[in-house]
CSV table of C-alpha atoms and ligand atoms in Angstrom, one decimal:
chain,number,residue,atom,x,y,z
A,1,UNK,CA,0.0,-0.6,0.0
A,2,UNK,CA,1.4,3.4,-0.5
A,3,UNK,CA,-0.1,7.2,-0.3
A,4,UNK,CA,1.3,10.5,0.3
A,5,UNK,CA,0.6,10.8,3.5
A,6,UNK,CA,-0.6,8.4,6.7
A,7,UNK,CA,-2.6,9.8,8.8
A,8,UNK,CA,-3.2,7.4,12.6
A,9,UNK,CA,-6.4,8.4,14.2
A,10,UNK,CA,-9.8,9.1,13.2
A,11,UNK,CA,-10.9,11.7,15.3
A,12,UNK,CA,-11.2,15.2,14.9
A,13,UNK,CA,-7.6,15.8,13.9
A,14,UNK,CA,-7.0,13.2,12.1
A,15,UNK,CA,-10.7,12.8,10.1
A,16,UNK,CA,-10.3,16.8,9.6
A,17,UNK,CA,-5.8,16.9,8.0
A,18,UNK,CA,-8.4,13.5,5.7
A,19,UNK,CA,-11.0,16.3,4.3
A,20,UNK,CA,-8.6,18.7,3.3
A,21,UNK,CA,-5.7,17.0,1.9
A,22,UNK,CA,-8.8,14.7,-0.1
A,23,UNK,CA,-10.0,18.6,-0.9
A,24,UNK,CA,-5.8,19.5,-2.0
A,25,UNK,CA,-5.6,16.5,-4.3
A,26,UNK,CA,-3.3,15.0,-2.4
A,27,UNK,CA,-3.5,10.8,-0.7
A,28,UNK,CA,-3.6,9.4,2.2
A,29,UNK,CA,-5.1,6.5,4.6
A,30,UNK,CA,-6.3,7.1,7.3
A,31,UNK,CA,-5.3,3.9,10.1
A,32,UNK,CA,-8.8,3.7,13.4
A,33,UNK,CA,-7.4,1.6,16.1
A,34,UNK,CA,-11.6,1.8,17.4
A,35,UNK,CA,-14.7,0.6,15.7
A,36,UNK,CA,-16.9,3.4,13.7
A,37,UNK,CA,-20.0,2.5,15.7
A,38,UNK,CA,-17.5,3.8,18.4
A,39,UNK,CA,-16.0,6.9,17.3
A,40,UNK,CA,-19.1,8.4,16.4
A,41,UNK,CA,-20.1,8.0,19.7
A,42,UNK,CA,-17.8,8.8,22.0
A,43,UNK,CA,-19.4,11.9,23.0
A,44,UNK,CA,-17.1,14.9,23.9
A,45,UNK,CA,-16.9,18.0,23.2
A,46,UNK,CA,-19.8,21.4,22.1
A,47,UNK,CA,-18.0,23.9,21.5
A,48,UNK,CA,-17.0,25.5,17.9
A,49,UNK,CA,-15.3,29.0,18.0
A,50,UNK,CA,-17.4,30.3,14.4
A,51,UNK,CA,-13.5,30.3,13.3
A,52,UNK,CA,-13.6,26.7,13.3
A,53,UNK,CA,-17.5,26.5,12.6
A,54,UNK,CA,-16.5,28.2,9.3
A,55,UNK,CA,-13.7,26.0,8.1
A,56,UNK,CA,-15.7,22.5,8.0
A,57,UNK,CA,-18.1,24.8,5.3
A,58,UNK,CA,-14.6,26.0,3.7
A,59,UNK,CA,-14.4,22.6,3.6
A,60,UNK,CA,-18.1,21.3,2.6
A,61,UNK,CA,-18.9,19.1,5.0
A,62,UNK,CA,-20.8,22.0,6.7
A,63,UNK,CA,-24.3,21.3,5.6
A,64,UNK,CA,-25.3,20.4,9.6
A,65,UNK,CA,-23.5,22.8,11.3
A,66,UNK,CA,-24.8,25.0,9.7
A,67,UNK,CA,-28.0,24.3,10.2
A,68,UNK,CA,-28.8,22.5,13.0
A,69,UNK,CA,-24.9,24.1,15.0
A,70,UNK,CA,-26.3,27.0,17.3
A,71,UNK,CA,-25.0,30.2,17.4
A,72,UNK,CA,-24.4,31.1,21.1
A,73,UNK,CA,-24.0,36.0,21.6
A,74,UNK,CA,-22.3,34.7,24.7
A,75,UNK,CA,-22.6,32.7,28.4
A,76,UNK,CA,-24.0,33.2,30.8
A,77,UNK,CA,-21.2,33.0,34.5
A,78,UNK,CA,-22.5,32.8,38.3
A,79,UNK,CA,-20.8,33.3,41.0
A,80,UNK,CA,-22.8,31.9,43.7
A,81,UNK,CA,-26.5,32.5,43.4
A,82,UNK,CA,-25.5,35.4,41.1
A,83,UNK,CA,-25.6,35.0,36.9
A,84,UNK,CA,-24.0,37.8,34.2
A,85,UNK,CA,-23.6,37.9,30.8
A,86,UNK,CA,-20.3,37.7,28.7
A,87,UNK,CA,-22.1,39.1,25.3
A,88,UNK,CA,-19.2,37.6,23.0
A,89,UNK,CA,-20.8,39.7,19.3
A,90,UNK,CA,-20.8,42.8,21.8
A,91,UNK,CA,-17.3,42.3,23.2
A,92,UNK,CA,-15.5,41.5,19.9
A,93,UNK,CA,-18.6,41.1,17.3
A,94,UNK,CA,-17.5,37.4,17.3
A,95,UNK,CA,-19.5,34.0,18.1
A,96,UNK,CA,-19.4,30.1,18.9
A,97,UNK,CA,-21.2,27.3,17.4
A,98,UNK,CA,-22.6,25.1,19.8
A,99,UNK,CA,-22.8,21.6,18.3
A,100,UNK,CA,-21.8,17.9,19.1
A,101,UNK,CA,-18.0,16.4,18.5
A,102,UNK,CA,-19.8,13.3,17.9
A,103,UNK,CA,-21.3,15.4,15.1
A,104,UNK,CA,-18.6,16.6,14.0
A,105,UNK,CA,-17.4,13.4,13.3
A,106,UNK,CA,-20.7,11.9,11.7
A,107,UNK,CA,-20.3,14.1,8.6
A,108,UNK,CA,-16.1,13.7,8.7
A,109,UNK,CA,-16.5,10.3,8.4
A,110,UNK,CA,-19.5,11.0,5.9
A,111,UNK,CA,-17.8,12.9,3.9
A,112,UNK,CA,-14.5,10.1,3.5
A,113,UNK,CA,-16.7,7.2,2.9
A,114,UNK,CA,-17.8,9.4,-0.7
A,115,UNK,CA,-14.7,10.3,-1.5
A,116,UNK,CA,-13.7,6.6,-1.7
A,117,UNK,CA,-10.2,7.5,-0.3
A,118,UNK,CA,-9.5,4.8,2.4
A,119,UNK,CA,-10.0,4.9,6.1
A,120,UNK,CA,-8.8,1.5,7.7
A,121,UNK,CA,-11.4,0.9,11.6
A,122,UNK,CA,-10.1,-1.4,14.0
A,123,UNK,CA,-7.1,-1.3,12.7
A,124,UNK,CA,-5.0,-2.8,15.1
A,125,UNK,CA,-0.5,-2.3,16.4
A,126,UNK,CA,0.4,0.5,14.5
A,127,UNK,CA,3.9,1.5,14.4
A,128,UNK,CA,5.7,3.7,12.1
A,129,UNK,CA,9.0,3.6,10.7
A,130,UNK,CA,12.3,5.1,8.9
A,131,UNK,CA,10.7,7.9,9.7
A,132,UNK,CA,14.2,10.0,9.4
A,133,UNK,CA,13.9,9.0,5.8
A,134,UNK,CA,11.7,10.1,2.6
A,135,UNK,CA,9.8,7.1,2.8
A,136,UNK,CA,8.4,6.7,6.1
A,137,UNK,CA,5.9,3.1,6.7
A,138,UNK,CA,3.4,2.5,8.4
A,139,UNK,CA,2.9,-1.2,10.2
A,140,UNK,CA,-0.5,-2.6,11.2
A,141,UNK,CA,-2.8,-5.6,11.3
A,142,UNK,CA,-6.2,-4.8,9.5
A,143,UNK,CA,-8.5,-8.4,9.4
A,144,UNK,CA,-6.1,-10.3,10.7
A,145,UNK,CA,-3.4,-9.3,7.8
A,146,UNK,CA,-0.5,-7.1,8.5
A,147,UNK,CA,-0.3,-4.6,6.3
A,148,UNK,CA,2.6,-1.8,5.4
A,149,UNK,CA,1.8,1.5,3.9
A,150,UNK,CA,4.2,3.3,2.2
A,151,UNK,CA,4.0,7.3,2.6
A,152,UNK,CA,6.0,10.6,2.0
A,153,UNK,CA,4.4,11.6,5.5
A,154,UNK,CA,2.8,11.2,8.8
A,155,UNK,CA,0.2,12.3,10.7
A,156,UNK,CA,0.0,11.5,14.4
A,157,UNK,CA,-3.4,12.4,15.4
A,158,UNK,CA,-3.8,9.7,17.4
A,159,UNK,CA,-4.4,11.2,21.0
A,160,UNK,CA,-2.8,11.7,24.0
A,161,UNK,CA,-2.7,7.6,23.9
A,162,UNK,CA,-1.5,6.6,20.5
A,163,UNK,CA,1.4,5.8,19.2
A,164,UNK,CA,2.9,8.8,17.4
A,165,UNK,CA,4.5,11.2,19.7
A,166,UNK,CA,6.0,7.7,22.0
A,167,UNK,CA,7.8,7.7,18.5
A,168,UNK,CA,10.1,9.7,18.6
A,169,UNK,CA,13.6,9.0,20.0
A,170,UNK,CA,14.3,10.1,23.2
A,171,UNK,CA,15.8,13.5,23.8
A,172,UNK,CA,13.4,15.4,21.0
A,173,UNK,CA,11.0,16.3,22.6
A,174,UNK,CA,10.2,17.9,25.7
A,175,UNK,CA,6.4,18.1,28.2
A,176,UNK,CA,5.1,20.0,29.6
A,177,UNK,CA,2.7,19.1,32.5
A,178,UNK,CA,-0.4,20.1,35.0
A,179,UNK,CA,-2.9,17.5,36.7
A,180,UNK,CA,-5.8,19.2,38.4
A,181,UNK,CA,-6.9,17.7,41.7
A,182,UNK,CA,-10.6,17.4,40.7
A,183,UNK,CA,-12.9,15.9,37.4
A,184,UNK,CA,-15.3,15.6,35.8
A,185,UNK,CA,-18.5,14.5,36.3
A,186,UNK,CA,-20.8,14.8,32.6
A,187,UNK,CA,-23.9,13.7,32.2
A,188,UNK,CA,-26.8,14.1,28.7
A,189,UNK,CA,-29.4,14.1,29.3
A,190,UNK,CA,-32.8,14.1,27.0
A,191,UNK,CA,-34.6,17.4,28.4
A,192,UNK,CA,-34.4,20.8,26.7
A,193,UNK,CA,-31.6,22.9,28.1
A,194,UNK,CA,-32.6,25.1,30.7
A,195,UNK,CA,-31.2,28.0,29.7
A,196,UNK,CA,-30.6,30.1,26.1
A,197,UNK,CA,-27.3,29.6,26.9
A,198,UNK,CA,-23.7,27.8,28.3
A,199,UNK,CA,-23.4,29.0,32.4
A,200,UNK,CA,-20.7,28.8,33.7
A,201,UNK,CA,-20.9,28.0,38.1
A,202,UNK,CA,-18.6,28.7,40.2
A,203,UNK,CA,-19.8,27.5,43.7
A,204,UNK,CA,-18.0,27.4,47.6
A,205,UNK,CA,-19.5,23.3,46.9
A,206,UNK,CA,-17.7,23.0,43.5
A,207,UNK,CA,-17.8,24.3,40.1
A,208,UNK,CA,-20.6,22.9,37.6
A,209,UNK,CA,-21.4,23.0,34.1
A,210,UNK,CA,-24.9,24.1,32.2
A,211,UNK,CA,-24.8,23.6,28.7
A,212,UNK,CA,-26.4,21.6,25.5
A,213,UNK,CA,-26.8,19.6,21.9
A,214,UNK,CA,-30.2,20.1,20.3
A,215,UNK,CA,-33.4,21.9,21.9
A,216,UNK,CA,-34.1,19.1,23.3
A,217,UNK,CA,-31.1,17.3,24.5
A,218,UNK,CA,-28.8,19.2,27.7
A,219,UNK,CA,-25.8,18.6,28.9
A,220,UNK,CA,-24.6,19.1,32.7
A,221,UNK,CA,-21.5,18.6,34.1
A,222,UNK,CA,-20.2,18.1,38.0
A,223,UNK,CA,-16.4,19.3,39.7
A,224,UNK,CA,-15.9,15.4,41.1
A,225,UNK,CA,-12.7,13.7,42.1
A,226,UNK,CA,-10.8,13.0,39.3
A,227,UNK,CA,-11.5,8.9,40.6
A,228,UNK,CA,-14.5,9.7,41.1
A,229,UNK,CA,-16.1,6.3,41.3
A,230,UNK,CA,-19.7,6.8,39.5
A,231,UNK,CA,-21.8,4.1,41.9
A,232,UNK,CA,-22.0,6.8,44.5
A,233,UNK,CA,-24.1,8.6,42.0
A,234,UNK,CA,-27.4,7.8,41.5
A,235,UNK,CA,-29.2,9.5,38.9
A,236,UNK,CA,-30.7,11.6,42.1
A,237,UNK,CA,-27.8,12.9,42.9
A,238,UNK,CA,-26.6,14.5,40.8
A,239,UNK,CA,-29.3,16.0,40.1
A,240,UNK,CA,-30.1,16.8,43.7
A,241,UNK,CA,-26.1,18.1,43.9
A,242,UNK,CA,-26.3,20.3,40.0
A,243,UNK,CA,-29.7,21.8,41.9
A,244,UNK,CA,-27.8,23.2,44.6
A,245,UNK,CA,-25.0,24.0,42.7
A,246,UNK,CA,-26.6,25.7,39.6
A,247,UNK,CA,-29.7,27.3,41.0
A,248,UNK,CA,-30.5,31.1,41.3
A,249,UNK,CA,-33.4,32.2,42.5
A,250,UNK,CA,-36.7,32.5,39.8
A,251,UNK,CA,-35.0,29.7,37.9
A,252,UNK,CA,-35.8,26.4,37.5
A,253,UNK,CA,-33.2,23.3,35.8
A,254,UNK,CA,-35.5,20.8,34.2
A,255,UNK,CA,-34.0,17.7,35.3
A,256,UNK,CA,-35.0,14.2,32.3
A,257,UNK,CA,-33.9,11.2,31.9
A,258,UNK,CA,-30.0,11.1,31.9
A,259,UNK,CA,-29.1,8.9,29.3
A,260,UNK,CA,-25.2,8.6,28.9
A,261,UNK,CA,-22.9,10.1,32.3
A,262,UNK,CA,-18.8,9.8,32.7
A,263,UNK,CA,-15.8,10.7,35.2
A,264,UNK,CA,-13.0,13.2,32.8
A,265,UNK,CA,-10.0,13.9,34.3
A,266,UNK,CA,-8.0,16.6,33.8
A,267,UNK,CA,-5.0,18.0,32.9
A,268,UNK,CA,-3.3,20.4,30.5
A,269,UNK,CA,0.1,18.9,28.3
A,270,UNK,CA,1.8,19.6,25.6
A,271,UNK,CA,4.6,19.2,23.5
A,272,UNK,CA,7.1,21.0,21.9
A,273,UNK,CA,8.2,20.1,18.6
A,274,UNK,CA,5.4,18.8,17.6
A,275,UNK,CA,6.7,17.9,14.5
A,276,UNK,CA,10.2,15.8,14.1
A,277,UNK,CA,12.2,14.6,10.2
A,278,UNK,CA,8.3,13.7,8.4
A,279,UNK,CA,6.9,12.8,11.2
A,280,UNK,CA,3.8,16.0,12.5
A,281,UNK,CA,1.9,15.6,16.1
A,282,UNK,CA,-2.0,17.2,15.7
A,283,UNK,CA,-4.8,17.7,18.5
A,284,UNK,CA,-4.0,15.5,21.6
A,285,UNK,CA,-2.1,13.3,20.7
A,286,UNK,CA,0.2,16.5,21.1
A,287,UNK,CA,-2.0,19.1,23.4
A,288,UNK,CA,-4.5,18.3,26.3
A,289,UNK,CA,-6.1,21.1,27.8
A,290,UNK,CA,-9.1,21.4,30.4
A,291,UNK,CA,-12.3,21.7,29.2
A,292,UNK,CA,-12.8,24.5,31.0
A,293,UNK,CA,-12.4,27.0,28.3
A,294,UNK,CA,-13.4,24.5,25.8
A,295,UNK,CA,-10.5,24.7,23.6
A,296,UNK,CA,-9.7,21.5,22.8
A,297,UNK,CA,-10.9,20.3,19.7
A,298,UNK,CA,-10.6,23.9,18.1
A,299,UNK,CA,-6.9,23.9,18.7
A,300,UNK,CA,-7.3,20.0,17.4
A,301,UNK,CA,-9.0,21.7,14.0
A,302,UNK,CA,-6.4,24.9,13.1
A,303,UNK,CA,-3.4,22.6,14.5
A,304,UNK,CA,-4.5,20.1,10.8
A,305,UNK,CA,-5.8,23.7,9.2
A,306,UNK,CA,-1.9,24.6,9.3
A,307,UNK,CA,-0.3,21.6,7.8
A,308,UNK,CA,-2.7,21.2,4.9
A,309,UNK,CA,-1.2,24.3,4.5
A,310,UNK,CA,2.2,23.6,5.0
A,311,UNK,CA,1.7,19.4,2.4
A,312,UNK,CA,-0.5,22.0,0.5
A,313,UNK,CA,1.9,24.1,0.1
A,314,UNK,CA,4.6,22.0,-0.2
A,315,UNK,CA,3.0,19.1,-2.9
A,316,UNK,CA,1.9,22.1,-5.1
A,317,UNK,CA,4.9,24.5,-5.0
A,318,UNK,CA,7.2,22.8,-3.9
A,319,UNK,CA,7.5,24.8,-0.5
A,320,UNK,CA,9.3,23.3,2.3
A,321,UNK,CA,9.0,26.9,4.6
A,322,UNK,CA,5.3,26.2,6.4
A,323,UNK,CA,6.2,23.1,6.9
A,324,UNK,CA,9.3,23.8,8.7
A,325,UNK,CA,7.2,26.5,10.4
A,326,UNK,CA,4.1,23.6,11.4
A,327,UNK,CA,5.4,23.7,15.0
A,328,UNK,CA,6.0,27.2,15.7
A,329,UNK,CA,2.6,28.6,14.2
A,330,UNK,CA,0.8,25.7,16.1
A,331,UNK,CA,2.7,26.1,19.3
A,332,UNK,CA,1.3,30.0,19.4
A,333,UNK,CA,-2.6,29.5,19.2
A,334,UNK,CA,-1.8,26.4,21.7
A,335,UNK,CA,0.2,27.7,24.7
A,336,UNK,CA,-1.9,31.2,24.1
A,337,UNK,CA,-5.6,28.2,24.3
A,338,UNK,CA,-3.5,26.3,27.2
A,339,UNK,CA,-2.6,29.5,29.4
A,340,UNK,CA,-7.1,30.6,28.8
A,341,UNK,CA,-7.6,26.9,29.9
A,342,UNK,CA,-6.4,27.0,32.6
A,343,UNK,CA,-6.9,30.5,34.0
A,344,UNK,CA,-10.6,29.8,33.7
A,345,UNK,CA,-10.3,26.3,35.4
A,346,UNK,CA,-7.9,27.6,38.5
A,347,UNK,CA,-10.6,30.4,38.0
A,348,UNK,CA,-13.6,28.8,38.6
A,349,UNK,CA,-13.5,24.6,41.0
A,350,UNK,CA,-12.4,24.1,44.4
A,351,UNK,CA,-9.6,22.5,45.2
A,352,UNK,CA,-9.6,19.8,48.3
A,353,UNK,CA,-6.7,21.6,49.6
A,354,UNK,CA,-7.5,25.7,48.8
A,355,UNK,CA,-7.5,28.1,51.4
A,356,UNK,CA,-10.3,31.2,52.0
A,357,UNK,CA,-7.1,33.6,50.3
A,358,UNK,CA,-7.9,31.1,47.1
A,359,UNK,CA,-11.4,31.2,47.2
A,360,UNK,CA,-11.4,35.6,47.8
A,361,UNK,CA,-8.8,36.1,44.6
A,362,UNK,CA,-11.2,33.5,42.9
A,363,UNK,CA,-14.9,36.1,43.5
A,364,UNK,CA,-12.3,38.7,43.1
A,365,UNK,CA,-11.2,37.6,39.5
A,366,UNK,CA,-15.2,36.7,39.2
A,367,UNK,CA,-16.6,40.3,40.4
A,368,UNK,CA,-13.7,41.8,37.7
A,369,UNK,CA,-15.2,40.0,34.9
A,370,UNK,CA,-18.4,41.5,35.8
A,371,UNK,CA,-18.0,45.5,37.5
A,372,UNK,CA,-15.2,45.4,34.0
A,373,UNK,CA,-15.0,45.7,30.1
A,374,UNK,CA,-11.8,45.2,28.9
A,375,UNK,CA,-11.9,41.9,31.6
A,376,UNK,CA,-14.9,40.7,29.8
A,377,UNK,CA,-13.3,41.9,26.3
A,378,UNK,CA,-10.2,39.4,27.4
A,379,UNK,CA,-12.6,36.7,28.3
A,380,UNK,CA,-14.4,36.9,25.7
A,381,UNK,CA,-11.9,37.2,23.3
A,382,UNK,CA,-10.0,34.1,23.8
A,383,UNK,CA,-13.4,31.8,23.9
A,384,UNK,CA,-14.5,32.9,20.7
A,385,UNK,CA,-11.3,32.3,19.2
A,386,UNK,CA,-7.7,34.9,18.8
A,387,UNK,CA,-7.6,35.8,14.4
A,388,UNK,CA,-4.2,35.8,15.4
A,389,UNK,CA,-3.3,33.4,18.1
B,401,RFL,P1,-9.5,12.1,19.5
B,401,RFL,O1,-10.1,12.4,20.0
B,401,RFL,O2,-8.7,11.6,21.4
B,401,RFL,O3,-8.6,11.4,18.6
B,401,RFL,C1,-8.0,10.2,18.1
B,401,RFL,C2,-8.0,9.0,17.9
B,401,RFL,O4,-7.5,8.2,17.0
B,401,RFL,C3,-7.5,7.2,17.5
B,401,RFL,N1,-6.8,6.4,18.3
B,401,RFL,C4,-5.5,4.9,17.8
B,401,RFL,N2,-5.7,5.0,16.5
B,401,RFL,C5,-4.6,4.3,15.4
B,401,RFL,N3,-3.7,3.5,16.3
B,401,RFL,C6,-3.5,3.4,17.3
B,401,RFL,N4,-2.6,3.8,17.9
B,401,RFL,C7,-4.7,3.9,18.2
B,401,RFL,N5,-4.7,5.3,19.5
B,401,RFL,C8,-5.3,6.4,19.6
B,401,RFL,C9,-8.2,7.1,18.7
B,401,RFL,O5,-9.5,5.6,19.1
B,401,RFL,C10,-8.8,8.7,17.8
B,401,RFL,O6,-9.6,8.3,17.4
B,401,RFL,O7,-8.2,12.9,19.7
B,401,RFL,P2,-8.0,14.6,18.1
B,401,RFL,O8,-8.7,14.3,17.4
B,401,RFL,O9,-7.2,15.4,18.4
B,401,RFL,O10,-9.4,15.5,19.4
B,401,RFL,C11,-9.4,15.6,20.3
B,401,RFL,C12,-10.3,16.4,20.9
B,401,RFL,O11,-11.3,14.8,20.6
B,401,RFL,C13,-10.6,16.9,22.3
B,401,RFL,O12,-9.5,18.2,23.1
B,401,RFL,C14,-12.0,17.7,23.0
B,401,RFL,O13,-13.0,16.3,23.3
B,401,RFL,C15,-11.8,18.1,23.6
B,401,RFL,N6,-12.7,18.6,24.5
B,401,RFL,C16,-13.7,19.6,24.0
B,401,RFL,N7,-13.0,20.9,23.3
B,401,RFL,C17,-12.8,21.5,22.8
B,401,RFL,O14,-13.5,22.2,21.7
B,401,RFL,N8,-15.0,22.1,23.1
B,401,RFL,C18,-15.4,21.8,24.2
B,401,RFL,O15,-16.5,22.1,24.4
B,401,RFL,C19,-14.7,20.1,24.6
B,401,RFL,N9,-15.4,19.7,26.0
B,401,RFL,C20,-13.9,17.7,25.6
B,401,RFL,C21,-14.6,18.3,26.4
B,401,RFL,C22,-12.7,17.1,25.5
B,401,RFL,C23,-14.4,16.3,26.8
B,401,RFL,N10,-12.9,14.8,27.2
B,401,RFL,C24,-14.2,13.6,27.9
B,401,RFL,C25,-11.5,14.3,27.7
B,401,RFL,C26,-15.5,17.7,27.1
B,401,RFL,C27,-15.2,16.3,27.4
B,401,RFL,C28,-15.9,16.2,28.9
B,402,PHB,C1,-19.7,20.5,26.5
B,402,PHB,O1,-20.9,21.3,25.8
B,402,PHB,O2,-19.9,19.3,26.8
B,402,PHB,C2,-19.1,21.1,27.2
B,402,PHB,C3,-18.7,23.0,26.4
B,402,PHB,C4,-18.2,24.1,27.3
B,402,PHB,C5,-17.4,23.8,28.3
B,402,PHB,C6,-16.4,22.4,28.3
B,402,PHB,C7,-18.0,21.3,27.5
B,402,PHB,O3,-16.0,24.1,28.4
């Protein structure tokens, strides 16, 4: 088997790259460890920056996001029992689109299948070879047979636990980490969202977030322990705690059947550089942000947009400059998002060891966001996605 670009991983990064290369007439093969059903059902992100939604439209996969995506012009920040709106459109002239990652992935898989180009699910034992040569090879097993794919570039889009990043020889990559002493317990519930906009709530009992997937589906999160035992959280307890944390006078949180629940630990992580020889890392394979800033999926798409542009310049005109600048270009945006996500996270969560001093700092910061247009604009600009990060 031969191709121009071998793409490891069919998450948002790998699938978007495959589509952008297809549009430019560049050949690729996508290799995914999981089944199509698993990948399409994995519930994760829900917020797209306006420019990311627009990128899907331009890449020919935006028909449904345009029709079904919910355009939001702001979010609510709640401190104790008070809410304050941050008006993105007024402060930045830009908006966000609420559209599930599951739907993004379904749209991209449908487009890939329609293109007739290869996308292999359920591949096993993926390994990368000869990355320092001009003809790297990817070995894997598929449907009981050992396969070898010869290519010109490898895109490592296989997430935080993938094989791509560990394929770089020791001593080349530098890793930056931060762990948080909490996680999120997330639910999907069959009930109309109780608020038109997302609500990020800081309370003395811990953080809570009200989000949504559609006019009929609510997505809600509660701060919990990073290794929280879901057995301890029957549905009634989850709703009780959400009522406690999100409750404000004159507003009702509507409850409904819980369709799905899960716990996500939180971390910040960056690898530098994001490239070695013919291997280019993109998305969660290169960086992780805690979900509080809604940046992970957006960063993944922005990485592969930069990579696609660089590969097109190489294949069309033999220009190597964009490929050489790939890591630096991406890392500027990545570190901005890392800071924003860390800042939102530490402003809104209560760590078990936090003292009253920390609480007063958080309360002061939230008050500042309520009273200062400049402070609110900074949050808004980061949330909607900085144009030239
Ligand atoms: P993914 O989605 O992890 O996809 C990687 C793919 O690679 C496959 N894979 C392999 N394939 C072949 N061979 C191997 N050896 C392989 N190893 C792994 C995996 O099966 C998988 O299919 O990474 P990608 O494409 O970089 O996309 C990143 C995003 O998924 C992630 O950043 C976001 O979901 C983060 N995130 C959010 N991001 C946002 O922008 N806005 C949000 O509102 C938001 N909310 C969230 C989130 C993540 C969450 N969780 C569960 C981590 C909310 C949550 C709760
Ligand atoms: C979501 O809807 O899943 C969501 C929204 C905003 C976040 C994180 C997750 O910051």
